[in-house]
mmCIF file with all atom_site columns, C-alpha atoms in Angstrom:
data_model
loop_
_atom_site.group_PDB
_atom_site.id
_atom_site.type_symbol
_atom_site.label_atom_id
_atom_site.label_alt_id
_atom_site.label_comp_id
_atom_site.label_asym_id
_atom_site.label_entity_id
_atom_site.label_seq_id
_atom_site.pdbx_PDB_ins_code
_atom_site.Cartn_x
_atom_site.Cartn_y
_atom_site.Cartn_z
_atom_site.occupancy
_atom_site.B_iso_or_equiv
_atom_site.pdbx_formal_charge
_atom_site.auth_seq_id
_atom_site.auth_comp_id
_atom_site.auth_asym_id
_atom_site.auth_atom_id
_atom_site.pdbx_PDB_model_num
ATOM 1   C CA . ASP A 1 1   ? 1.735   10.865  -69.318 1.00 0.00 ? 1   ASP A CA 1
ATOM 2   C CA . LEU A 1 2   ? 5.623   11.435  -68.978 1.00 0.00 ? 2   LEU A CA 1
ATOM 3   C CA . ALA A 1 3   ? 7.601   8.204   -69.120 1.00 0.00 ? 3   ALA A CA 1
ATOM 4   C CA . ILE A 1 4   ? 11.031  6.700   -68.725 1.00 0.00 ? 4   ILE A CA 1
ATOM 5   C CA . GLU A 1 5   ? 11.780  5.145   -72.064 1.00 0.00 ? 5   GLU A CA 1
ATOM 6   C CA . VAL A 1 6   ? 14.225  2.325   -72.430 1.00 0.00 ? 6   VAL A CA 1
ATOM 7   C CA . ALA A 1 7   ? 15.316  1.042   -75.952 1.00 0.00 ? 7   ALA A CA 1
ATOM 8   C CA . ALA A 1 8   ? 16.820  -2.382  -76.088 1.00 0.00 ? 8   ALA A CA 1
ATOM 9   C CA . GLY A 1 9   ? 17.469  -3.807  -79.522 1.00 0.00 ? 9   GLY A CA 1
ATOM 10  C CA . SER A 1 10  ? 14.182  -3.603  -81.547 1.00 0.00 ? 10  SER A CA 1
ATOM 11  C CA . MET A 1 11  ? 12.037  -3.055  -78.525 1.00 0.00 ? 11  MET A CA 1
ATOM 12  C CA . VAL A 1 12  ? 11.135  0.129   -76.634 1.00 0.00 ? 12  VAL A CA 1
ATOM 13  C CA . ALA A 1 13  ? 9.485   -0.033  -73.155 1.00 0.00 ? 13  ALA A CA 1
ATOM 14  C CA . ARG A 1 14  ? 7.937   3.072   -71.565 1.00 0.00 ? 14  ARG A CA 1
ATOM 15  C CA . ILE A 1 15  ? 7.287   3.210   -67.721 1.00 0.00 ? 15  ILE A CA 1
ATOM 16  C CA . SER A 1 16  ? 4.973   5.970   -66.574 1.00 0.00 ? 16  SER A CA 1
ATOM 17  C CA . LYS A 1 17  ? 6.704   8.486   -64.164 1.00 0.00 ? 17  LYS A CA 1
ATOM 18  C CA . SER A 1 18  ? 3.390   9.334   -62.429 1.00 0.00 ? 18  SER A CA 1
ATOM 19  C CA . ARG A 1 19  ? 1.925   5.798   -61.966 1.00 0.00 ? 19  ARG A CA 1
ATOM 20  C CA . GLY A 1 20  ? 4.848   3.436   -62.177 1.00 0.00 ? 20  GLY A CA 1
ATOM 21  C CA . LEU A 1 21  ? 3.132   1.224   -64.738 1.00 0.00 ? 21  LEU A CA 1
ATOM 22  C CA . LEU A 1 22  ? 4.382   -0.183  -68.004 1.00 0.00 ? 22  LEU A CA 1
ATOM 23  C CA . GLN A 1 23  ? 2.425   2.168   -70.347 1.00 0.00 ? 23  GLN A CA 1
ATOM 24  C CA . GLY A 1 24  ? 3.979   1.220   -73.595 1.00 0.00 ? 24  GLY A CA 1
ATOM 25  C CA . LEU A 1 25  ? 5.820   -1.610  -75.338 1.00 0.00 ? 25  LEU A CA 1
ATOM 26  C CA . ALA A 1 26  ? 6.822   -1.366  -79.056 1.00 0.00 ? 26  ALA A CA 1
ATOM 27  C CA . LEU A 1 27  ? 8.593   -3.956  -81.122 1.00 0.00 ? 27  LEU A CA 1
ATOM 28  C CA . ASN A 1 28  ? 10.010  -2.823  -84.375 1.00 0.00 ? 28  ASN A CA 1
ATOM 29  C CA . GLY A 1 29  ? 8.050   0.326   -84.043 1.00 0.00 ? 29  GLY A CA 1
ATOM 30  C CA . LEU A 1 30  ? 4.643   -1.489  -83.538 1.00 0.00 ? 30  LEU A CA 1
ATOM 31  C CA . GLU A 1 31  ? 2.998   -0.626  -80.250 1.00 0.00 ? 31  GLU A CA 1
ATOM 32  C CA . LEU A 1 32  ? 1.925   -3.917  -78.452 1.00 0.00 ? 32  LEU A CA 1
ATOM 33  C CA . LEU A 1 33  ? -0.204  -2.512  -75.557 1.00 0.00 ? 33  LEU A CA 1
ATOM 34  C CA . ALA A 1 34  ? -3.640  -0.943  -75.898 1.00 0.00 ? 34  ALA A CA 1
ATOM 35  C CA . GLN A 1 35  ? -3.400  0.485   -72.373 1.00 0.00 ? 35  GLN A CA 1
ATOM 36  C CA . PRO A 1 36  ? -1.004  0.457   -69.376 1.00 0.00 ? 36  PRO A CA 1
ATOM 37  C CA . LEU A 1 37  ? -0.605  -2.859  -67.410 1.00 0.00 ? 37  LEU A CA 1
ATOM 38  C CA . GLU A 1 38  ? -2.242  -2.447  -64.145 1.00 0.00 ? 38  GLU A CA 1
ATOM 39  C CA . PRO A 1 39  ? -1.989  -4.778  -61.156 1.00 0.00 ? 39  PRO A CA 1
ATOM 40  C CA . ASN A 1 40  ? -5.202  -6.932  -60.862 1.00 0.00 ? 40  ASN A CA 1
ATOM 41  C CA . PHE A 1 41  ? -6.591  -8.057  -57.513 1.00 0.00 ? 41  PHE A CA 1
ATOM 42  C CA . TRP A 1 42  ? -10.012 -9.136  -58.847 1.00 0.00 ? 42  TRP A CA 1
ATOM 43  C CA . ARG A 1 43  ? -11.308 -12.200 -60.495 1.00 0.00 ? 43  ARG A CA 1
ATOM 44  C CA . PRO A 1 44  ? -14.637 -13.032 -62.024 1.00 0.00 ? 44  PRO A CA 1
ATOM 45  C CA . ILE A 1 45  ? -17.477 -13.676 -59.533 1.00 0.00 ? 45  ILE A CA 1
ATOM 46  C CA . THR A 1 46  ? -18.713 -17.206 -59.077 1.00 0.00 ? 46  THR A CA 1
ATOM 47  C CA . ASP A 1 47  ? -22.027 -18.476 -57.869 1.00 0.00 ? 47  ASP A CA 1
ATOM 48  C CA . ASN A 1 48  ? -20.488 -19.261 -54.455 1.00 0.00 ? 48  ASN A CA 1
ATOM 49  C CA . ASP A 1 49  ? -19.339 -15.638 -54.183 1.00 0.00 ? 49  ASP A CA 1
ATOM 50  C CA . TYR A 1 50  ? -22.917 -14.340 -54.778 1.00 0.00 ? 50  TYR A CA 1
ATOM 51  C CA . GLY A 1 51  ? -24.138 -16.729 -52.063 1.00 0.00 ? 51  GLY A CA 1
ATOM 52  C CA . ALA A 1 52  ? -21.487 -15.362 -49.563 1.00 0.00 ? 52  ALA A CA 1
ATOM 53  C CA . ASN A 1 53  ? -22.057 -11.791 -50.792 1.00 0.00 ? 53  ASN A CA 1
ATOM 54  C CA . LEU A 1 54  ? -18.459 -11.470 -51.729 1.00 0.00 ? 54  LEU A CA 1
ATOM 55  C CA . GLN A 1 55  ? -19.115 -9.336  -54.793 1.00 0.00 ? 55  GLN A CA 1
ATOM 56  C CA . LYS A 1 56  ? -19.981 -6.573  -52.368 1.00 0.00 ? 56  LYS A CA 1
ATOM 57  C CA . ASP A 1 57  ? -17.923 -7.403  -49.314 1.00 0.00 ? 57  ASP A CA 1
ATOM 58  C CA . LEU A 1 58  ? -14.637 -7.410  -51.355 1.00 0.00 ? 58  LEU A CA 1
ATOM 59  C CA . SER A 1 59  ? -15.599 -4.818  -53.988 1.00 0.00 ? 59  SER A CA 1
ATOM 60  C CA . CYS A 1 60  ? -12.776 -2.610  -52.819 1.00 0.00 ? 60  CYS A CA 1
ATOM 61  C CA . TRP A 1 61  ? -10.443 -4.927  -54.651 1.00 0.00 ? 61  TRP A CA 1
ATOM 62  C CA . LYS A 1 62  ? -12.174 -4.421  -58.034 1.00 0.00 ? 62  LYS A CA 1
ATOM 63  C CA . ASP A 1 63  ? -10.408 -1.135  -58.854 1.00 0.00 ? 63  ASP A CA 1
ATOM 64  C CA . ALA A 1 64  ? -7.447  -1.369  -56.403 1.00 0.00 ? 64  ALA A CA 1
ATOM 65  C CA . GLY A 1 65  ? -4.927  -1.816  -59.256 1.00 0.00 ? 65  GLY A CA 1
ATOM 66  C CA . ARG A 1 66  ? -6.365  1.063   -61.218 1.00 0.00 ? 66  ARG A CA 1
ATOM 67  C CA . ASP A 1 67  ? -6.354  3.255   -58.136 1.00 0.00 ? 67  ASP A CA 1
ATOM 68  C CA . ALA A 1 68  ? -2.868  2.295   -56.899 1.00 0.00 ? 68  ALA A CA 1
ATOM 69  C CA . ARG A 1 69  ? -0.618  5.349   -56.212 1.00 0.00 ? 69  ARG A CA 1
ATOM 70  C CA . LEU A 1 70  ? 3.117   5.667   -56.751 1.00 0.00 ? 70  LEU A CA 1
ATOM 71  C CA . LEU A 1 71  ? 4.814   6.370   -53.464 1.00 0.00 ? 71  LEU A CA 1
ATOM 72  C CA . LYS A 1 72  ? 8.191   7.675   -54.617 1.00 0.00 ? 72  LYS A CA 1
ATOM 73  C CA . GLU A 1 73  ? 10.135  8.308   -57.729 1.00 0.00 ? 73  GLU A CA 1
ATOM 74  C CA . LEU A 1 74  ? 11.017  5.429   -59.943 1.00 0.00 ? 74  LEU A CA 1
ATOM 75  C CA . ASP A 1 75  ? 14.312  3.832   -59.310 1.00 0.00 ? 75  ASP A CA 1
ATOM 76  C CA . VAL A 1 76  ? 16.361  3.228   -62.464 1.00 0.00 ? 76  VAL A CA 1
ATOM 77  C CA . VAL A 1 77  ? 19.328  0.905   -62.352 1.00 0.00 ? 77  VAL A CA 1
ATOM 78  C CA . PRO A 1 78  ? 21.207  0.312   -65.742 1.00 0.00 ? 78  PRO A CA 1
ATOM 79  C CA . GLY A 1 79  ? 23.062  -2.966  -65.912 1.00 0.00 ? 79  GLY A CA 1
ATOM 80  C CA . PRO A 1 80  ? 25.282  -4.720  -68.487 1.00 0.00 ? 80  PRO A CA 1
ATOM 81  C CA . ARG A 1 81  ? 22.422  -6.700  -69.995 1.00 0.00 ? 81  ARG A CA 1
ATOM 82  C CA . ALA A 1 82  ? 19.300  -4.985  -68.638 1.00 0.00 ? 82  ALA A CA 1
ATOM 83  C CA . VAL A 1 83  ? 17.868  -1.835  -67.185 1.00 0.00 ? 83  VAL A CA 1
ATOM 84  C CA . VAL A 1 84  ? 15.844  -2.442  -64.000 1.00 0.00 ? 84  VAL A CA 1
ATOM 85  C CA . ILE A 1 85  ? 13.051  0.103   -63.181 1.00 0.00 ? 85  ILE A CA 1
ATOM 86  C CA . SER A 1 86  ? 11.387  -0.279  -59.832 1.00 0.00 ? 86  SER A CA 1
ATOM 87  C CA . ALA A 1 87  ? 8.260   1.230   -58.530 1.00 0.00 ? 87  ALA A CA 1
ATOM 88  C CA . GLU A 1 88  ? 6.588   1.157   -55.029 1.00 0.00 ? 88  GLU A CA 1
ATOM 89  C CA . LEU A 1 89  ? 2.783   1.468   -55.246 1.00 0.00 ? 89  LEU A CA 1
ATOM 90  C CA . ALA A 1 90  ? 0.311   2.132   -52.369 1.00 0.00 ? 90  ALA A CA 1
ATOM 91  C CA . VAL A 1 91  ? -2.715  -0.108  -52.741 1.00 0.00 ? 91  VAL A CA 1
ATOM 92  C CA . GLY A 1 92  ? -5.867  0.659   -50.921 1.00 0.00 ? 92  GLY A CA 1
ATOM 93  C CA . SER A 1 93  ? -6.107  2.908   -47.865 1.00 0.00 ? 93  SER A CA 1
ATOM 94  C CA . GLY A 1 94  ? -4.803  0.456   -45.281 1.00 0.00 ? 94  GLY A CA 1
ATOM 95  C CA . GLY A 1 95  ? -1.120  0.903   -45.987 1.00 0.00 ? 95  GLY A CA 1
ATOM 96  C CA . ALA A 1 96  ? -0.454  -2.109  -48.170 1.00 0.00 ? 96  ALA A CA 1
ATOM 97  C CA . LYS A 1 97  ? 2.208   -1.794  -50.774 1.00 0.00 ? 97  LYS A CA 1
ATOM 98  C CA . LEU A 1 98  ? 3.066   -3.542  -54.155 1.00 0.00 ? 98  LEU A CA 1
ATOM 99  C CA . SER A 1 99  ? 6.827   -3.335  -55.245 1.00 0.00 ? 99  SER A CA 1
ATOM 100 C CA . VAL A 1 100 ? 7.021   -3.887  -58.962 1.00 0.00 ? 100 VAL A CA 1
ATOM 101 C CA . ALA A 1 101 ? 10.260  -4.215  -60.978 1.00 0.00 ? 101 ALA A CA 1
ATOM 102 C CA . TYR A 1 102 ? 10.590  -4.110  -64.734 1.00 0.00 ? 102 TYR A CA 1
ATOM 103 C CA . SER A 1 103 ? 13.737  -5.768  -66.137 1.00 0.00 ? 103 SER A CA 1
ATOM 104 C CA . ILE A 1 104 ? 14.092  -4.487  -69.721 1.00 0.00 ? 104 ILE A CA 1
ATOM 105 C CA . SER A 1 105 ? 16.570  -6.220  -72.107 1.00 0.00 ? 105 SER A CA 1
ATOM 106 C CA . ALA A 1 106 ? 16.708  -7.049  -75.839 1.00 0.00 ? 106 ALA A CA 1
ATOM 107 C CA . ALA A 1 107 ? 15.130  -10.320 -74.842 1.00 0.00 ? 107 ALA A CA 1
ATOM 108 C CA . GLY A 1 108 ? 11.978  -8.727  -73.543 1.00 0.00 ? 108 GLY A CA 1
ATOM 109 C CA . VAL A 1 109 ? 10.507  -7.193  -70.313 1.00 0.00 ? 109 VAL A CA 1
ATOM 110 C CA . THR A 1 110 ? 10.271  -9.208  -67.239 1.00 0.00 ? 110 THR A CA 1
ATOM 111 C CA . VAL A 1 111 ? 7.815   -7.988  -64.571 1.00 0.00 ? 111 VAL A CA 1
ATOM 112 C CA . THR A 1 112 ? 8.112   -9.069  -61.011 1.00 0.00 ? 112 THR A CA 1
ATOM 113 C CA . ALA A 1 113 ? 6.091   -7.988  -58.022 1.00 0.00 ? 113 ALA A CA 1
ATOM 114 C CA . LYS A 1 114 ? 6.124   -8.339  -54.242 1.00 0.00 ? 114 LYS A CA 1
ATOM 115 C CA . TRP A 1 115 ? 3.143   -7.863  -52.104 1.00 0.00 ? 115 TRP A CA 1
ATOM 116 C CA . GLN A 1 116 ? 3.584   -6.101  -48.678 1.00 0.00 ? 116 GLN A CA 1
ATOM 117 C CA . PRO A 1 117 ? 0.438   -6.217  -46.506 1.00 0.00 ? 117 PRO A CA 1
ATOM 118 C CA . ALA A 1 118 ? -0.207  -3.421  -44.121 1.00 0.00 ? 118 ALA A CA 1
ATOM 119 C CA . THR A 1 119 ? 1.696   -3.586  -40.854 1.00 0.00 ? 119 THR A CA 1
ATOM 120 C CA . GLU A 1 120 ? 1.224   -2.235  -37.350 1.00 0.00 ? 120 GLU A CA 1
ATOM 121 C CA . GLU A 1 121 ? 4.456   -2.028  -35.183 1.00 0.00 ? 121 GLU A CA 1
ATOM 122 C CA . GLY A 1 122 ? 6.256   -4.483  -37.369 1.00 0.00 ? 122 GLY A CA 1
ATOM 123 C CA . GLU A 1 123 ? 3.410   -7.035  -37.309 1.00 0.00 ? 123 GLU A CA 1
ATOM 124 C CA . ARG A 1 124 ? 1.608   -8.023  -40.542 1.00 0.00 ? 124 ARG A CA 1
ATOM 125 C CA . LEU A 1 125 ? -2.150  -7.151  -40.411 1.00 0.00 ? 125 LEU A CA 1
ATOM 126 C CA . ALA A 1 126 ? -5.019  -8.975  -41.873 1.00 0.00 ? 126 ALA A CA 1
ATOM 127 C CA . ILE A 1 127 ? -8.522  -7.716  -41.721 1.00 0.00 ? 127 ILE A CA 1
ATOM 128 C CA . ALA A 1 128 ? -10.316 -9.689  -38.997 1.00 0.00 ? 128 ALA A CA 1
ATOM 129 C CA . GLY A 1 129 ? -13.060 -11.681 -40.682 1.00 0.00 ? 129 GLY A CA 1
ATOM 130 C CA . GLY A 1 130 ? -11.656 -10.969 -44.150 1.00 0.00 ? 130 GLY A CA 1
ATOM 131 C CA . VAL A 1 131 ? -11.228 -13.564 -46.800 1.00 0.00 ? 131 VAL A CA 1
ATOM 132 C CA . ALA A 1 132 ? -8.114  -14.969 -48.437 1.00 0.00 ? 132 ALA A CA 1
ATOM 133 C CA . TYR A 1 133 ? -7.816  -17.145 -51.437 1.00 0.00 ? 133 TYR A CA 1
ATOM 134 C CA . LEU A 1 134 ? -5.165  -19.950 -51.657 1.00 0.00 ? 134 LEU A CA 1
ATOM 135 C CA . LYS A 1 135 ? -3.958  -22.121 -54.357 1.00 0.00 ? 135 LYS A CA 1
ATOM 136 C CA . SER A 1 136 ? -0.987  -24.503 -54.168 1.00 0.00 ? 136 SER A CA 1
ATOM 137 C CA . HIS A 1 137 ? 1.747   -24.531 -56.757 1.00 0.00 ? 137 HIS A CA 1
ATOM 138 C CA . SER A 1 138 ? 0.699   -27.972 -57.966 1.00 0.00 ? 138 SER A CA 1
ATOM 139 C CA . GLY A 1 139 ? -2.792  -26.658 -58.674 1.00 0.00 ? 139 GLY A CA 1
ATOM 140 C CA . GLY A 1 140 ? -4.375  -28.489 -55.698 1.00 0.00 ? 140 GLY A CA 1
ATOM 141 C CA . HIS A 1 141 ? -6.394  -26.633 -53.160 1.00 0.00 ? 141 HIS A CA 1
ATOM 142 C CA . ILE A 1 142 ? -5.449  -25.709 -49.678 1.00 0.00 ? 142 ILE A CA 1
ATOM 143 C CA . ASP A 1 143 ? -7.729  -26.234 -46.653 1.00 0.00 ? 143 ASP A CA 1
ATOM 144 C CA . ILE A 1 144 ? -6.896  -24.630 -43.392 1.00 0.00 ? 144 ILE A CA 1
ATOM 145 C CA . GLU A 1 145 ? -8.615  -25.907 -40.205 1.00 0.00 ? 145 GLU A CA 1
ATOM 146 C CA . GLY A 1 146 ? -6.996  -24.623 -37.030 1.00 0.00 ? 146 GLY A CA 1
ATOM 147 C CA . LYS A 1 147 ? -3.292  -25.392 -37.210 1.00 0.00 ? 147 LYS A CA 1
ATOM 148 C CA . ALA A 1 148 ? -3.710  -28.112 -39.878 1.00 0.00 ? 148 ALA A CA 1
ATOM 149 C CA . VAL A 1 149 ? -3.063  -27.201 -43.571 1.00 0.00 ? 149 VAL A CA 1
ATOM 150 C CA . ARG A 1 150 ? -3.616  -29.875 -46.255 1.00 0.00 ? 150 ARG A CA 1
ATOM 151 C CA . ALA A 1 151 ? -4.499  -30.055 -49.928 1.00 0.00 ? 151 ALA A CA 1
ATOM 152 C CA . ARG A 1 152 ? -8.066  -31.390 -50.867 1.00 0.00 ? 152 ARG A CA 1
ATOM 153 C CA . TRP A 1 153 ? -11.225 -30.762 -52.951 1.00 0.00 ? 153 TRP A CA 1
ATOM 154 C CA . ASN A 1 154 ? -9.484  -31.211 -56.301 1.00 0.00 ? 154 ASN A CA 1
ATOM 155 C CA . ASP A 1 155 ? -12.876 -31.279 -58.159 1.00 0.00 ? 155 ASP A CA 1
ATOM 156 C CA . MET A 1 156 ? -14.151 -27.790 -56.897 1.00 0.00 ? 156 MET A CA 1
ATOM 157 C CA . GLY A 1 157 ? -12.661 -24.989 -59.178 1.00 0.00 ? 157 GLY A CA 1
ATOM 158 C CA . GLU A 1 158 ? -9.423  -23.260 -58.562 1.00 0.00 ? 158 GLU A CA 1
ATOM 159 C CA . TRP A 1 159 ? -9.959  -21.298 -55.489 1.00 0.00 ? 159 TRP A CA 1
ATOM 160 C CA . GLN A 1 160 ? -10.836 -21.977 -51.845 1.00 0.00 ? 160 GLN A CA 1
ATOM 161 C CA . SER A 1 161 ? -11.861 -19.443 -49.283 1.00 0.00 ? 161 SER A CA 1
ATOM 162 C CA . ILE A 1 162 ? -10.707 -19.054 -45.758 1.00 0.00 ? 162 ILE A CA 1
ATOM 163 C CA . THR A 1 163 ? -11.446 -16.586 -42.980 1.00 0.00 ? 163 THR A CA 1
ATOM 164 C CA . VAL A 1 164 ? -8.406  -14.623 -41.688 1.00 0.00 ? 164 VAL A CA 1
ATOM 165 C CA . ASN A 1 165 ? -8.261  -13.520 -37.971 1.00 0.00 ? 165 ASN A CA 1
ATOM 166 C CA . VAL A 1 166 ? -5.463  -11.390 -36.630 1.00 0.00 ? 166 VAL A CA 1
ATOM 167 C CA . ALA A 1 167 ? -3.945  -12.877 -33.419 1.00 0.00 ? 167 ALA A CA 1
ATOM 168 C CA . ASN A 1 168 ? -5.503  -11.240 -30.383 1.00 0.00 ? 168 ASN A CA 1
ATOM 169 C CA . LYS A 1 169 ? -8.126  -9.340  -32.350 1.00 0.00 ? 169 LYS A CA 1
ATOM 170 C CA . GLN A 1 170 ? -11.731 -10.507 -32.350 1.00 0.00 ? 170 GLN A CA 1
ATOM 171 C CA . PRO A 1 171 ? -13.561 -10.702 -35.756 1.00 0.00 ? 171 PRO A CA 1
#
């Protein structure tokens, strides 16, 4: 796969021109990656997931990162201390996007990403009846009941599930 290669000190980073992924990272000539870094939207299945049939209902997310498509050519911006390479990826078939930026310097590679859900006439869409997983920055859990949002259930794993409904659309 053709790549944009950036050398910074003793490190060389390679970003795939066709996929927009970090496909290689070498330090002092030693390759550190066994395969390209792909976005991951899947987590291990839990017993509760099996009970709610989520392993089937949400299976489209299992390979969503692997199947993400580059929407346009990579944007390369050289700077005084780092080179920033940006990629915009289409995720799934609903119009969602993931913007990924690689800041490459002699200190390392910093990867940042921004999720952009699908939109309809400027409004953000959620899949009616779909499931969202939330976790607070403190590690506590978030419970949403109507308009009330509060943290609770600190003894029940890392994730809680809520049902997402789009305004003015029935599940």
